[in-house]
Amino acid sequence: WTGHLLDFMHDAPERERDVASIYGSPDARQAAATAARYGASLVWIGPDERGRVAKGRFPDACFSLAFSSGDVAIFRNTCGERGGP
């Protein structure tokens, strides 16, 4: 996937690491700040993402449940400040 993204973004490897850190960081505030840096006010947790989520981090004080149906949950980023990438 990173190779494909390199056709469009020079910083694709960094972006891919950042996305992984949103799901895998044990520090929810850091994850929220990273999401906000990319303008993400919502975070999708589906079957693929569920295995990457740091244990016990979703939901928490920085991510409140906005929607849930079946295997999908969408969380609102309540701690991050919106900003550009």
JSON list of N, CA and C in Angstrom, two decimals:
[
{"chain": "A", "resi": 1, "resn": "TRP", "atom": "N", "xyz": [0.82, -1.19, 0.00]},
{"chain": "A", "resi": 1, "resn": "TRP", "atom": "CA", "xyz": [0.00, 0.00, 0.00]},
{"chain": "A", "resi": 1, "resn": "TRP", "atom": "C", "xyz": [0.86, 1.25, 0.00]},
{"chain": "A", "resi": 2, "resn": "THR", "atom": "N", "xyz": [1.91, 1.24, 0.77]},
{"chain": "A", "resi": 2, "resn": "THR", "atom": "CA", "xyz": [2.80, 2.40, 0.83]},
{"chain": "A", "resi": 2, "resn": "THR", "atom": "C", "xyz": [3.37, 2.71, -0.54]},
{"chain": "A", "resi": 3, "resn": "GLY", "atom": "N", "xyz": [3.76, 1.68, -1.29]},
{"chain": "A", "resi": 3, "resn": "GLY", "atom": "CA", "xyz": [4.30, 1.91, -2.63]},
{"chain": "A", "resi": 3, "resn": "GLY", "atom": "C", "xyz": [3.31, 2.64, -3.52]},
{"chain": "A", "resi": 4, "resn": "HIS", "atom": "N", "xyz": [2.05, 2.27, -3.45]},
{"chain": "A", "resi": 4, "resn": "HIS", "atom": "CA", "xyz": [1.01, 2.95, -4.23]},
{"chain": "A", "resi": 4, "resn": "HIS", "atom": "C", "xyz": [0.87, 4.41, -3.77]},
{"chain": "A", "resi": 5, "resn": "LEU", "atom": "N", "xyz": [0.87, 4.63, -2.48]},
{"chain": "A", "resi": 5, "resn": "LEU", "atom": "CA", "xyz": [0.71, 5.99, -1.96]},
{"chain": "A", "resi": 5, "resn": "LEU", "atom": "C", "xyz": [1.89, 6.88, -2.33]},
{"chain": "A", "resi": 6, "resn": "LEU", "atom": "N", "xyz": [3.08, 6.30, -2.52]},
{"chain": "A", "resi": 6, "resn": "LEU", "atom": "CA", "xyz": [4.24, 7.10, -2.90]},
{"chain": "A", "resi": 6, "resn": "LEU", "atom": "C", "xyz": [4.04, 7.79, -4.24]},
{"chain": "A", "resi": 7, "resn": "ASP", "atom": "N", "xyz": [3.13, 7.26, -5.07]},
{"chain": "A", "resi": 7, "resn": "ASP", "atom": "CA", "xyz": [2.82, 7.92, -6.34]},
{"chain": "A", "resi": 7, "resn": "ASP", "atom": "C", "xyz": [2.13, 9.27, -6.11]},
{"chain": "A", "resi": 8, "resn": "PHE", "atom": "N", "xyz": [1.52, 9.44, -4.94]},
{"chain": "A", "resi": 8, "resn": "PHE", "atom": "CA", "xyz": [0.73, 10.64, -4.67]},
{"chain": "A", "resi": 8, "resn": "PHE", "atom": "C", "xyz": [1.28, 11.49, -3.52]},
{"chain": "A", "resi": 9, "resn": "MET", "atom": "N", "xyz": [1.97, 10.87, -2.58]},
{"chain": "A", "resi": 9, "resn": "MET", "atom": "CA", "xyz": [2.45, 11.57, -1.39]},
{"chain": "A", "resi": 9, "resn": "MET", "atom": "C", "xyz": [3.89, 11.15, -1.08]},
{"chain": "A", "resi": 10, "resn": "HIS", "atom": "N", "xyz": [4.78, 12.10, -0.97]},
{"chain": "A", "resi": 10, "resn": "HIS", "atom": "CA", "xyz": [6.17, 11.79, -0.67]},
{"chain": "A", "resi": 10, "resn": "HIS", "atom": "C", "xyz": [6.36, 11.25, 0.75]},
{"chain": "A", "resi": 11, "resn": "ASP", "atom": "N", "xyz": [5.43, 11.55, 1.63]},
{"chain": "A", "resi": 11, "resn": "ASP", "atom": "CA", "xyz": [5.56, 11.14, 3.04]},
{"chain": "A", "resi": 11, "resn": "ASP", "atom": "C", "xyz": [4.69, 9.93, 3.37]},
{"chain": "A", "resi": 12, "resn": "ALA", "atom": "N", "xyz": [4.40, 9.08, 2.38]},
{"chain": "A", "resi": 12, "resn": "ALA", "atom": "CA", "xyz": [3.53, 7.93, 2.59]},
{"chain": "A", "resi": 12, "resn": "ALA", "atom": "C", "xyz": [3.99, 7.01, 3.73]},
{"chain": "A", "resi": 13, "resn": "PRO", "atom": "N", "xyz": [5.29, 6.68, 3.83]},
{"chain": "A", "resi": 13, "resn": "PRO", "atom": "CA", "xyz": [5.70, 5.80, 4.95]},
{"chain": "A", "resi": 13, "resn": "PRO", "atom": "C", "xyz": [5.40, 6.42, 6.32]},
{"chain": "A", "resi": 14, "resn": "GLU", "atom": "N", "xyz": [5.62, 7.73, 6.45]},
{"chain": "A", "resi": 14, "resn": "GLU", "atom": "CA", "xyz": [5.33, 8.40, 7.72]},
{"chain": "A", "resi": 14, "resn": "GLU", "atom": "C", "xyz": [3.84, 8.38, 8.02]},
{"chain": "A", "resi": 15, "resn": "ARG", "atom": "N", "xyz": [3.02, 8.62, 7.00]},
{"chain": "A", "resi": 15, "resn": "ARG", "atom": "CA", "xyz": [1.58, 8.60, 7.18]},
{"chain": "A", "resi": 15, "resn": "ARG", "atom": "C", "xyz": [1.11, 7.21, 7.60]},
{"chain": "A", "resi": 16, "resn": "GLU", "atom": "N", "xyz": [1.66, 6.18, 6.98]},
{"chain": "A", "resi": 16, "resn": "GLU", "atom": "CA", "xyz": [1.28, 4.82, 7.32]},
{"chain": "A", "resi": 16, "resn": "GLU", "atom": "C", "xyz": [1.64, 4.49, 8.78]},
{"chain": "A", "resi": 17, "resn": "ARG", "atom": "N", "xyz": [2.82, 4.93, 9.22]},
{"chain": "A", "resi": 17, "resn": "ARG", "atom": "CA", "xyz": [3.21, 4.73, 10.63]},
{"chain": "A", "resi": 17, "resn": "ARG", "atom": "C", "xyz": [2.28, 5.50, 11.56]},
{"chain": "A", "resi": 18, "resn": "ASP", "atom": "N", "xyz": [1.92, 6.72, 11.17]},
{"chain": "A", "resi": 18, "resn": "ASP", "atom": "CA", "xyz": [1.02, 7.52, 12.00]},
{"chain": "A", "resi": 18, "resn": "ASP", "atom": "C", "xyz": [-0.35, 6.85, 12.16]},
{"chain": "A", "resi": 19, "resn": "VAL", "atom": "N", "xyz": [-0.90, 6.34, 11.06]},
{"chain": "A", "resi": 19, "resn": "VAL", "atom": "CA", "xyz": [-2.19, 5.66, 11.14]},
{"chain": "A", "resi": 19, "resn": "VAL", "atom": "C", "xyz": [-2.09, 4.45, 12.06]},
{"chain": "A", "resi": 20, "resn": "ALA", "atom": "N", "xyz": [-1.01, 3.68, 11.93]},
{"chain": "A", "resi": 20, "resn": "ALA", "atom": "CA", "xyz": [-0.82, 2.52, 12.81]},
{"chain": "A", "resi": 20, "resn": "ALA", "atom": "C", "xyz": [-0.74, 2.97, 14.27]},
{"chain": "A", "resi": 21, "resn": "SER", "atom": "N", "xyz": [-0.12, 4.12, 14.52]},
{"chain": "A", "resi": 21, "resn": "SER", "atom": "CA", "xyz": [0.02, 4.59, 15.90]},
{"chain": "A", "resi": 21, "resn": "SER", "atom": "C", "xyz": [-1.32, 5.06, 16.48]},
{"chain": "A", "resi": 22, "resn": "ILE", "atom": "N", "xyz": [-2.23, 5.53, 15.63]},
{"chain": "A", "resi": 22, "resn": "ILE", "atom": "CA", "xyz": [-3.55, 5.94, 16.12]},
{"chain": "A", "resi": 22, "resn": "ILE", "atom": "C", "xyz": [-4.24, 4.73, 16.73]},
{"chain": "A", "resi": 23, "resn": "TYR", "atom": "N", "xyz": [-4.15, 3.59, 16.07]},
{"chain": "A", "resi": 23, "resn": "TYR", "atom": "CA", "xyz": [-4.79, 2.37, 16.57]},
{"chain": "A", "resi": 23, "resn": "TYR", "atom": "C", "xyz": [-3.98, 1.68, 17.66]},
{"chain": "A", "resi": 24, "resn": "GLY", "atom": "N", "xyz": [-2.66, 1.74, 17.59]},
{"chain": "A", "resi": 24, "resn": "GLY", "atom": "CA", "xyz": [-1.84, 0.93, 18.46]},
{"chain": "A", "resi": 24, "resn": "GLY", "atom": "C", "xyz": [-1.20, 1.61, 19.65]},
{"chain": "A", "resi": 25, "resn": "SER", "atom": "N", "xyz": [-1.29, 2.92, 19.72]},
{"chain": "A", "resi": 25, "resn": "SER", "atom": "CA", "xyz": [-0.65, 3.62, 20.83]},
{"chain": "A", "resi": 25, "resn": "SER", "atom": "C", "xyz": [-1.38, 3.36, 22.15]},
{"chain": "A", "resi": 26, "resn": "PRO", "atom": "N", "xyz": [-0.63, 3.08, 23.20]},
{"chain": "A", "resi": 26, "resn": "PRO", "atom": "CA", "xyz": [-1.27, 2.95, 24.51]},
{"chain": "A", "resi": 26, "resn": "PRO", "atom": "C", "xyz": [-1.65, 4.32, 25.11]},
{"chain": "A", "resi": 27, "resn": "ASP", "atom": "N", "xyz": [-1.16, 5.40, 24.49]},
{"chain": "A", "resi": 27, "resn": "ASP", "atom": "CA", "xyz": [-1.43, 6.76, 24.95]},
{"chain": "A", "resi": 27, "resn": "ASP", "atom": "C", "xyz": [-2.55, 7.35, 24.10]},
{"chain": "A", "resi": 28, "resn": "ALA", "atom": "N", "xyz": [-3.77, 7.34, 24.63]},
{"chain": "A", "resi": 28, "resn": "ALA", "atom": "CA", "xyz": [-4.93, 7.79, 23.87]},
{"chain": "A", "resi": 28, "resn": "ALA", "atom": "C", "xyz": [-4.82, 9.26, 23.47]},
{"chain": "A", "resi": 29, "resn": "ARG", "atom": "N", "xyz": [-4.25, 10.08, 24.32]},
{"chain": "A", "resi": 29, "resn": "ARG", "atom": "CA", "xyz": [-4.12, 11.51, 23.98]},
{"chain": "A", "resi": 29, "resn": "ARG", "atom": "C", "xyz": [-3.17, 11.70, 22.81]},
{"chain": "A", "resi": 30, "resn": "GLN", "atom": "N", "xyz": [-2.12, 10.93, 22.76]},
{"chain": "A", "resi": 30, "resn": "GLN", "atom": "CA", "xyz": [-1.19, 11.00, 21.63]},
{"chain": "A", "resi": 30, "resn": "GLN", "atom": "C", "xyz": [-1.88, 10.52, 20.35]},
{"chain": "A", "resi": 31, "resn": "ALA", "atom": "N", "xyz": [-2.65, 9.44, 20.45]},
{"chain": "A", "resi": 31, "resn": "ALA", "atom": "CA", "xyz": [-3.39, 8.93, 19.30]},
{"chain": "A", "resi": 31, "resn": "ALA", "atom": "C", "xyz": [-4.39, 9.98, 18.80]},
{"chain": "A", "resi": 32, "resn": "ALA", "atom": "N", "xyz": [-5.07, 10.64, 19.73]},
{"chain": "A", "resi": 32, "resn": "ALA", "atom": "CA", "xyz": [-6.04, 11.68, 19.36]},
{"chain": "A", "resi": 32, "resn": "ALA", "atom": "C", "xyz": [-5.34, 12.85, 18.68]},
{"chain": "A", "resi": 33, "resn": "ALA", "atom": "N", "xyz": [-4.18, 13.24, 19.17]},
{"chain": "A", "resi": 33, "resn": "ALA", "atom": "CA", "xyz": [-3.43, 14.34, 18.56]},
{"chain": "A", "resi": 33, "resn": "ALA", "atom": "C", "xyz": [-2.96, 13.97, 17.16]},
{"chain": "A", "resi": 34, "resn": "THR", "atom": "N", "xyz": [-2.52, 12.74, 16.97]},
{"chain": "A", "resi": 34, "resn": "THR", "atom": "CA", "xyz": [-2.09, 12.29, 15.64]},
{"chain": "A", "resi": 34, "resn": "THR", "atom": "C", "xyz": [-3.26, 12.29, 14.68]},
{"chain": "A", "resi": 35, "resn": "ALA", "atom": "N", "xyz": [-4.40, 11.78, 15.11]},
{"chain": "A", "resi": 35, "resn": "ALA", "atom": "CA", "xyz": [-5.60, 11.77, 14.27]},
{"chain": "A", "resi": 35, "resn": "ALA", "atom": "C", "xyz": [-5.98, 13.20, 13.89]},
{"chain": "A", "resi": 36, "resn": "ALA", "atom": "N", "xyz": [-5.95, 14.10, 14.85]},
{"chain": "A", "resi": 36, "resn": "ALA", "atom": "CA", "xyz": [-6.32, 15.48, 14.61]},
{"chain": "A", "resi": 36, "resn": "ALA", "atom": "C", "xyz": [-5.36, 16.15, 13.62]},
{"chain": "A", "resi": 37, "resn": "ARG", "atom": "N", "xyz": [-4.09, 15.79, 13.69]},
{"chain": "A", "resi": 37, "resn": "ARG", "atom": "CA", "xyz": [-3.11, 16.37, 12.77]},
{"chain": "A", "resi": 37, "resn": "ARG", "atom": "C", "xyz": [-3.48, 16.08, 11.32]},
{"chain": "A", "resi": 38, "resn": "TYR", "atom": "N", "xyz": [-4.15, 14.96, 11.09]},
{"chain": "A", "resi": 38, "resn": "TYR", "atom": "CA", "xyz": [-4.60, 14.60, 9.74]},
{"chain": "A", "resi": 38, "resn": "TYR", "atom": "C", "xyz": [-6.06, 15.01, 9.49]},
{"chain": "A", "resi": 39, "resn": "GLY", "atom": "N", "xyz": [-6.63, 15.76, 10.41]},
{"chain": "A", "resi": 39, "resn": "GLY", "atom": "CA", "xyz": [-8.00, 16.25, 10.24]},
{"chain": "A", "resi": 39, "resn": "GLY", "atom": "C", "xyz": [-9.06, 15.19, 10.50]},
{"chain": "A", "resi": 40, "resn": "ALA", "atom": "N", "xyz": [-8.69, 14.11, 11.20]},
{"chain": "A", "resi": 40, "resn": "ALA", "atom": "CA", "xyz": [-9.63, 13.01, 11.46]},
{"chain": "A", "resi": 40, "resn": "ALA", "atom": "C", "xyz": [-10.39, 13.26, 12.76]},
{"chain": "A", "resi": 41, "resn": "SER", "atom": "N", "xyz": [-11.65, 13.57, 12.64]},
{"chain": "A", "resi": 41, "resn": "SER", "atom": "CA", "xyz": [-12.47, 13.73, 13.83]},
{"chain": "A", "resi": 41, "resn": "SER", "atom": "C", "xyz": [-13.17, 12.43, 14.19]},
{"chain": "A", "resi": 42, "resn": "LEU", "atom": "N", "xyz": [-13.19, 11.47, 13.26]},
{"chain": "A", "resi": 42, "resn": "LEU", "atom": "CA", "xyz": [-13.79, 10.16, 13.49]},
{"chain": "A", "resi": 42, "resn": "LEU", "atom": "C", "xyz": [-12.76, 9.07, 13.19]},
{"chain": "A", "resi": 43, "resn": "VAL", "atom": "N", "xyz": [-12.82, 7.99, 13.96]},
{"chain": "A", "resi": 43, "resn": "VAL", "atom": "CA", "xyz": [-11.91, 6.85, 13.76]},
{"chain": "A", "resi": 43, "resn": "VAL", "atom": "C", "xyz": [-12.76, 5.60, 13.57]},
{"chain": "A", "resi": 44, "resn": "TRP", "atom": "N", "xyz": [-12.55, 4.91, 12.47]},
{"chain": "A", "resi": 44, "resn": "TRP", "atom": "CA", "xyz": [-13.27, 3.69, 12.09]},
{"chain": "A", "resi": 44, "resn": "TRP", "atom": "C", "xyz": [-12.58, 2.49, 12.71]},
{"chain": "A", "resi": 45, "resn": "ILE", "atom": "N", "xyz": [-13.34, 1.64, 13.38]},
{"chain": "A", "resi": 45, "resn": "ILE", "atom": "CA", "xyz": [-12.82, 0.37, 13.90]},
{"chain": "A", "resi": 45, "resn": "ILE", "atom": "C", "xyz": [-13.67, -0.74, 13.31]},
{"chain": "A", "resi": 46, "resn": "GLY", "atom": "N", "xyz": [-13.12, -1.42, 12.33]},
{"chain": "A", "resi": 46, "resn": "GLY", "atom": "CA", "xyz": [-13.77, -2.57, 11.72]},
{"chain": "A", "resi": 46, "resn": "GLY", "atom": "C", "xyz": [-13.00, -3.83, 12.06]},
{"chain": "A", "resi": 47, "resn": "PRO", "atom": "N", "xyz": [-13.32, -4.94, 11.42]},
{"chain": "A", "resi": 47, "resn": "PRO", "atom": "CA", "xyz": [-12.63, -6.19, 11.72]},
{"chain": "A", "resi": 47, "resn": "PRO", "atom": "C", "xyz": [-11.11, -6.10, 11.53]},
{"chain": "A", "resi": 48, "resn": "ASP", "atom": "N", "xyz": [-10.64, -5.42, 10.49]},
{"chain": "A", "resi": 48, "resn": "ASP", "atom": "CA", "xyz": [-9.21, -5.32, 10.25]},
{"chain": "A", "resi": 48, "resn": "ASP", "atom": "C", "xyz": [-8.51, -4.46, 11.31]},
{"chain": "A", "resi": 49, "resn": "GLU", "atom": "N", "xyz": [-9.14, -3.37, 11.69]},
{"chain": "A", "resi": 49, "resn": "GLU", "atom": "CA", "xyz": [-8.53, -2.46, 12.67]},
{"chain": "A", "resi": 49, "resn": "GLU", "atom": "C", "xyz": [-8.57, -3.01, 14.09]},
{"chain": "A", "resi": 50, "resn": "ARG", "atom": "N", "xyz": [-9.56, -3.81, 14.39]},
{"chain": "A", "resi": 50, "resn": "ARG", "atom": "CA", "xyz": [-9.74, -4.31, 15.76]},
{"chain": "A", "resi": 50, "resn": "ARG", "atom": "C", "xyz": [-8.50, -5.01, 16.30]},
{"chain": "A", "resi": 51, "resn": "GLY", "atom": "N", "xyz": [-7.80, -5.72, 15.43]},
{"chain": "A", "resi": 51, "resn": "GLY", "atom": "CA", "xyz": [-6.58, -6.40, 15.85]},
{"chain": "A", "resi": 51, "resn": "GLY", "atom": "C", "xyz": [-5.42, -5.48, 16.12]},
{"chain": "A", "resi": 52, "resn": "ARG", "atom": "N", "xyz": [-5.51, -4.23, 15.67]},
{"chain": "A", "resi": 52, "resn": "ARG", "atom": "CA", "xyz": [-4.42, -3.25, 15.86]},
{"chain": "A", "resi": 52, "resn": "ARG", "atom": "C", "xyz": [-4.65, -2.33, 17.05]},
{"chain": "A", "resi": 53, "resn": "VAL", "atom": "N", "xyz": [-5.85, -2.34, 17.60]},
{"chain": "A", "resi": 53, "resn": "VAL", "atom": "CA", "xyz": [-6.19, -1.42, 18.68]},
{"chain": "A", "resi": 53, "resn": "VAL", "atom": "C", "xyz": [-5.46, -1.82, 19.96]},
{"chain": "A", "resi": 54, "resn": "ALA", "atom": "N", "xyz": [-4.82, -0.83, 20.57]},
{"chain": "A", "resi": 54, "resn": "ALA", "atom": "CA", "xyz": [-4.15, -1.07, 21.85]},
{"chain": "A", "resi": 54, "resn": "ALA", "atom": "C", "xyz": [-5.20, -1.54, 22.86]},
{"chain": "A", "resi": 55, "resn": "LYS", "atom": "N", "xyz": [-4.88, -2.59, 23.56]},
{"chain": "A", "resi": 55, "resn": "LYS", "atom": "CA", "xyz": [-5.85, -3.19, 24.49]},
{"chain": "A", "resi": 55, "resn": "LYS", "atom": "C", "xyz": [-6.41, -2.16, 25.47]},
{"chain": "A", "resi": 56, "resn": "GLY", "atom": "N", "xyz": [-7.72, -2.10, 25.49]},
{"chain": "A", "resi": 56, "resn": "GLY", "atom": "CA", "xyz": [-8.39, -1.24, 26.45]},
{"chain": "A", "resi": 56, "resn": "GLY", "atom": "C", "xyz": [-8.44, 0.23, 26.12]},
{"chain": "A", "resi": 57, "resn": "ARG", "atom": "N", "xyz": [-7.96, 0.64, 24.92]},
{"chain": "A", "resi": 57, "resn": "ARG", "atom": "CA", "xyz": [-7.91, 2.07, 24.63]},
{"chain": "A", "resi": 57, "resn": "ARG", "atom": "C", "xyz": [-9.19, 2.60, 24.02]},
{"chain": "A", "resi": 58, "resn": "PHE", "atom": "N", "xyz": [-9.91, 1.84, 23.24]},
{"chain": "A", "resi": 58, "resn": "PHE", "atom": "CA", "xyz": [-11.18, 2.29, 22.68]},
{"chain": "A", "resi": 58, "resn": "PHE", "atom": "C", "xyz": [-12.31, 1.59, 23.41]},
{"chain": "A", "resi": 59, "resn": "PRO", "atom": "N", "xyz": [-13.32, 2.20, 23.89]},
{"chain": "A", "resi": 59, "resn": "PRO", "atom": "CA", "xyz": [-13.45, 3.65, 24.02]},
{"chain": "A", "resi": 59, "resn": "PRO", "atom": "C", "xyz": [-12.75, 4.15, 25.27]},
{"chain": "A", "resi": 60, "resn": "ASP", "atom": "N", "xyz": [-12.45, 5.39, 25.31]},
{"chain": "A", "resi": 60, "resn": "ASP", "atom": "CA", "xyz": [-11.88, 6.01, 26.50]},
{"chain": "A", "resi": 60, "resn": "ASP", "atom": "C", "xyz": [-12.20, 7.50, 26.49]},
{"chain": "A", "resi": 61, "resn": "ALA", "atom": "N", "xyz": [-11.51, 8.26, 27.29]},
{"chain": "A", "resi": 61, "resn": "ALA", "atom": "CA", "xyz": [-11.83, 9.69, 27.42]},
{"chain": "A", "resi": 61, "resn": "ALA", "atom": "C", "xyz": [-11.58, 10.47, 26.13]},
{"chain": "A", "resi": 62, "resn": "CYS", "atom": "N", "xyz": [-10.73, 9.98, 25.24]},
{"chain": "A", "resi": 62, "resn": "CYS", "atom": "CA", "xyz": [-10.41, 10.71, 24.01]},
{"chain": "A", "resi": 62, "resn": "CYS", "atom": "C", "xyz": [-11.20, 10.24, 22.79]},
{"chain": "A", "resi": 63, "resn": "PHE", "atom": "N", "xyz": [-11.87, 9.12, 22.90]},
{"chain": "A", "resi": 63, "resn": "PHE", "atom": "CA", "xyz": [-12.62, 8.58, 21.77]},
{"chain": "A", "resi": 63, "resn": "PHE", "atom": "C", "xyz": [-13.97, 8.09, 22.26]},
{"chain": "A", "resi": 64, "resn": "SER", "atom": "N", "xyz": [-15.02, 8.82, 21.95]},
{"chain": "A", "resi": 64, "resn": "SER", "atom": "CA", "xyz": [-16.36, 8.40, 22.38]},
{"chain": "A", "resi": 64, "resn": "SER", "atom": "C", "xyz": [-17.08, 7.72, 21.21]},
{"chain": "A", "resi": 65, "resn": "LEU", "atom": "N", "xyz": [-17.86, 6.72, 21.52]},
{"chain": "A", "resi": 65, "resn": "LEU", "atom": "CA", "xyz": [-18.58, 5.97, 20.50]},
{"chain": "A", "resi": 65, "resn": "LEU", "atom": "C", "xyz": [-19.59, 6.89, 19.80]},
{"chain": "A", "resi": 66, "resn": "ALA", "atom": "N", "xyz": [-19.48, 6.98, 18.47]},
{"chain": "A", "resi": 66, "resn": "ALA", "atom": "CA", "xyz": [-20.41, 7.78, 17.67]},
{"chain": "A", "resi": 66, "resn": "ALA", "atom": "C", "xyz": [-21.40, 6.90, 16.94]},
{"chain": "A", "resi": 67, "resn": "PHE", "atom": "N", "xyz": [-20.99, 5.67, 16.58]},
{"chain": "A", "resi": 67, "resn": "PHE", "atom": "CA", "xyz": [-21.85, 4.77, 15.81]},
{"chain": "A", "resi": 67, "resn": "PHE", "atom": "C", "xyz": [-21.34, 3.35, 15.97]},
{"chain": "A", "resi": 68, "resn": "SER", "atom": "N", "xyz": [-22.27, 2.40, 15.99]},
{"chain": "A", "resi": 68, "resn": "SER", "atom": "CA", "xyz": [-21.89, 0.99, 16.07]},
{"chain": "A", "resi": 68, "resn": "SER", "atom": "C", "xyz": [-22.95, 0.16, 15.35]},
{"chain": "A", "resi": 69, "resn": "SER", "atom": "N", "xyz": [-22.47, -0.79, 14.53]},
{"chain": "A", "resi": 69, "resn": "SER", "atom": "CA", "xyz": [-23.37, -1.71, 13.85]},
{"chain": "A", "resi": 69, "resn": "SER", "atom": "C", "xyz": [-22.56, -2.94, 13.46]},
{"chain": "A", "resi": 70, "resn": "GLY", "atom": "N", "xyz": [-22.96, -4.09, 13.97]},
{"chain": "A", "resi": 70, "resn": "GLY", "atom": "CA", "xyz": [-22.25, -5.32, 13.67]},
{"chain": "A", "resi": 70, "resn": "GLY", "atom": "C", "xyz": [-20.79, -5.26, 14.12]},
{"chain": "A", "resi": 71, "resn": "ASP", "atom": "N", "xyz": [-19.88, -5.51, 13.19]},
{"chain": "A", "resi": 71, "resn": "ASP", "atom": "CA", "xyz": [-18.45, -5.52, 13.50]},
{"chain": "A", "resi": 71, "resn": "ASP", "atom": "C", "xyz": [-17.80, -4.14, 13.39]},
{"chain": "A", "resi": 72, "resn": "VAL", "atom": "N", "xyz": [-18.58, -3.11, 13.14]},
{"chain": "A", "resi": 72, "resn": "VAL", "atom": "CA", "xyz": [-18.03, -1.78, 12.91]},
{"chain": "A", "resi": 72, "resn": "VAL", "atom": "C", "xyz": [-18.41, -0.84, 14.04]},
{"chain": "A", "resi": 73, "resn": "ALA", "atom": "N", "xyz": [-17.44, -0.06, 14.48]},
{"chain": "A", "resi": 73, "resn": "ALA", "atom": "CA", "xyz": [-17.68, 1.01, 15.45]},
{"chain": "A", "resi": 73, "resn": "ALA", "atom": "C", "xyz": [-16.94, 2.25, 14.95]},
{"chain": "A", "resi": 74, "resn": "ILE", "atom": "N", "xyz": [-17.55, 3.39, 15.10]},
{"chain": "A", "resi": 74, "resn": "ILE", "atom": "CA", "xyz": [-16.92, 4.65, 14.73]},
{"chain": "A", "resi": 74, "resn": "ILE", "atom": "C", "xyz": [-16.86, 5.50, 15.99]},
{"chain": "A", "resi": 75, "resn": "PHE", "atom": "N", "xyz": [-15.64, 5.97, 16.28]},
{"chain": "A", "resi": 75, "resn": "PHE", "atom": "CA", "xyz": [-15.41, 6.76, 17.49]},
{"chain": "A", "resi": 75, "resn": "PHE", "atom": "C", "xyz": [-15.09, 8.20, 17.12]},
{"chain": "A", "resi": 76, "resn": "ARG", "atom": "N", "xyz": [-15.63, 9.12, 17.90]},
{"chain": "A", "resi": 76, "resn": "ARG", "atom": "CA", "xyz": [-15.35, 10.55, 17.73]},
{"chain": "A", "resi": 76, "resn": "ARG", "atom": "C", "xyz": [-14.12, 10.91, 18.55]},
{"chain": "A", "resi": 77, "resn": "ASN", "atom": "N", "xyz": [-13.22, 11.62, 17.91]},
{"chain": "A", "resi": 77, "resn": "ASN", "atom": "CA", "xyz": [-12.00, 12.10, 18.57]},
{"chain": "A", "resi": 77, "resn": "ASN", "atom": "C", "xyz": [-12.39, 13.32, 19.40]},
{"chain": "A", "resi": 78, "resn": "THR", "atom": "N", "xyz": [-12.40, 13.19, 20.71]},
{"chain": "A", "resi": 78, "resn": "THR", "atom": "CA", "xyz": [-12.84, 14.29, 21.59]},
{"chain": "A", "resi": 78, "resn": "THR", "atom": "C", "xyz": [-11.69, 15.05, 22.23]},
{"chain": "A", "resi": 79, "resn": "CYS", "atom": "N", "xyz": [-10.45, 14.60, 22.02]},
{"chain": "A", "resi": 79, "resn": "CYS", "atom": "CA", "xyz": [-9.30, 15.28, 22.64]},
{"chain": "A", "resi": 79, "resn": "CYS", "atom": "C", "xyz": [-8.44, 16.05, 21.65]},
{"chain": "A", "resi": 80, "resn": "GLY", "atom": "N", "xyz": [-8.40, 15.59, 20.41]},
{"chain": "A", "resi": 80, "resn": "GLY", "atom": "CA", "xyz": [-7.50, 16.21, 19.44]},
{"chain": "A", "resi": 80, "resn": "GLY", "atom": "C", "xyz": [-8.02, 17.55, 18.96]},
{"chain": "A", "resi": 81, "resn": "GLU", "atom": "N", "xyz": [-7.10, 18.40, 18.59]},
{"chain": "A", "resi": 81, "resn": "GLU", "atom": "CA", "xyz": [-7.45, 19.68, 17.98]},
{"chain": "A", "resi": 81, "resn": "GLU", "atom": "C", "xyz": [-7.25, 19.52, 16.49]},
{"chain": "A", "resi": 82, "resn": "ARG", "atom": "N", "xyz": [-8.24, 19.96, 15.71]},
{"chain": "A", "resi": 82, "resn": "ARG", "atom": "CA", "xyz": [-8.12, 19.83, 14.26]},
{"chain": "A", "resi": 82, "resn": "ARG", "atom": "C", "xyz": [-6.97, 20.68, 13.76]},
{"chain": "A", "resi": 83, "resn": "GLY", "atom": "N", "xyz": [-6.24, 20.09, 12.86]},
{"chain": "A", "resi": 83, "resn": "GLY", "atom": "CA", "xyz": [-5.14, 20.80, 12.25]},
{"chain": "A", "resi": 83, "resn": "GLY", "atom": "C", "xyz": [-4.80, 20.16, 10.94]},
{"chain": "A", "resi": 84, "resn": "GLY", "atom": "N", "xyz": [-3.95, 20.75, 10.18]},
{"chain": "A", "resi": 84, "resn": "GLY", "atom": "CA", "xyz": [-3.55, 20.20, 8.88]},
{"chain": "A", "resi": 84, "resn": "GLY", "atom": "C", "xyz": [-2.54, 19.09, 9.04]},
{"chain": "A", "resi": 85, "resn": "PRO", "atom": "N", "xyz": [-2.33, 18.30, 7.97]},
{"chain": "A", "resi": 85, "resn": "PRO", "atom": "CA", "xyz": [-1.35, 17.21, 8.03]},
{"chain": "A", "resi": 85, "resn": "PRO", "atom": "C", "xyz": [0.07, 17.70, 8.13]}
]
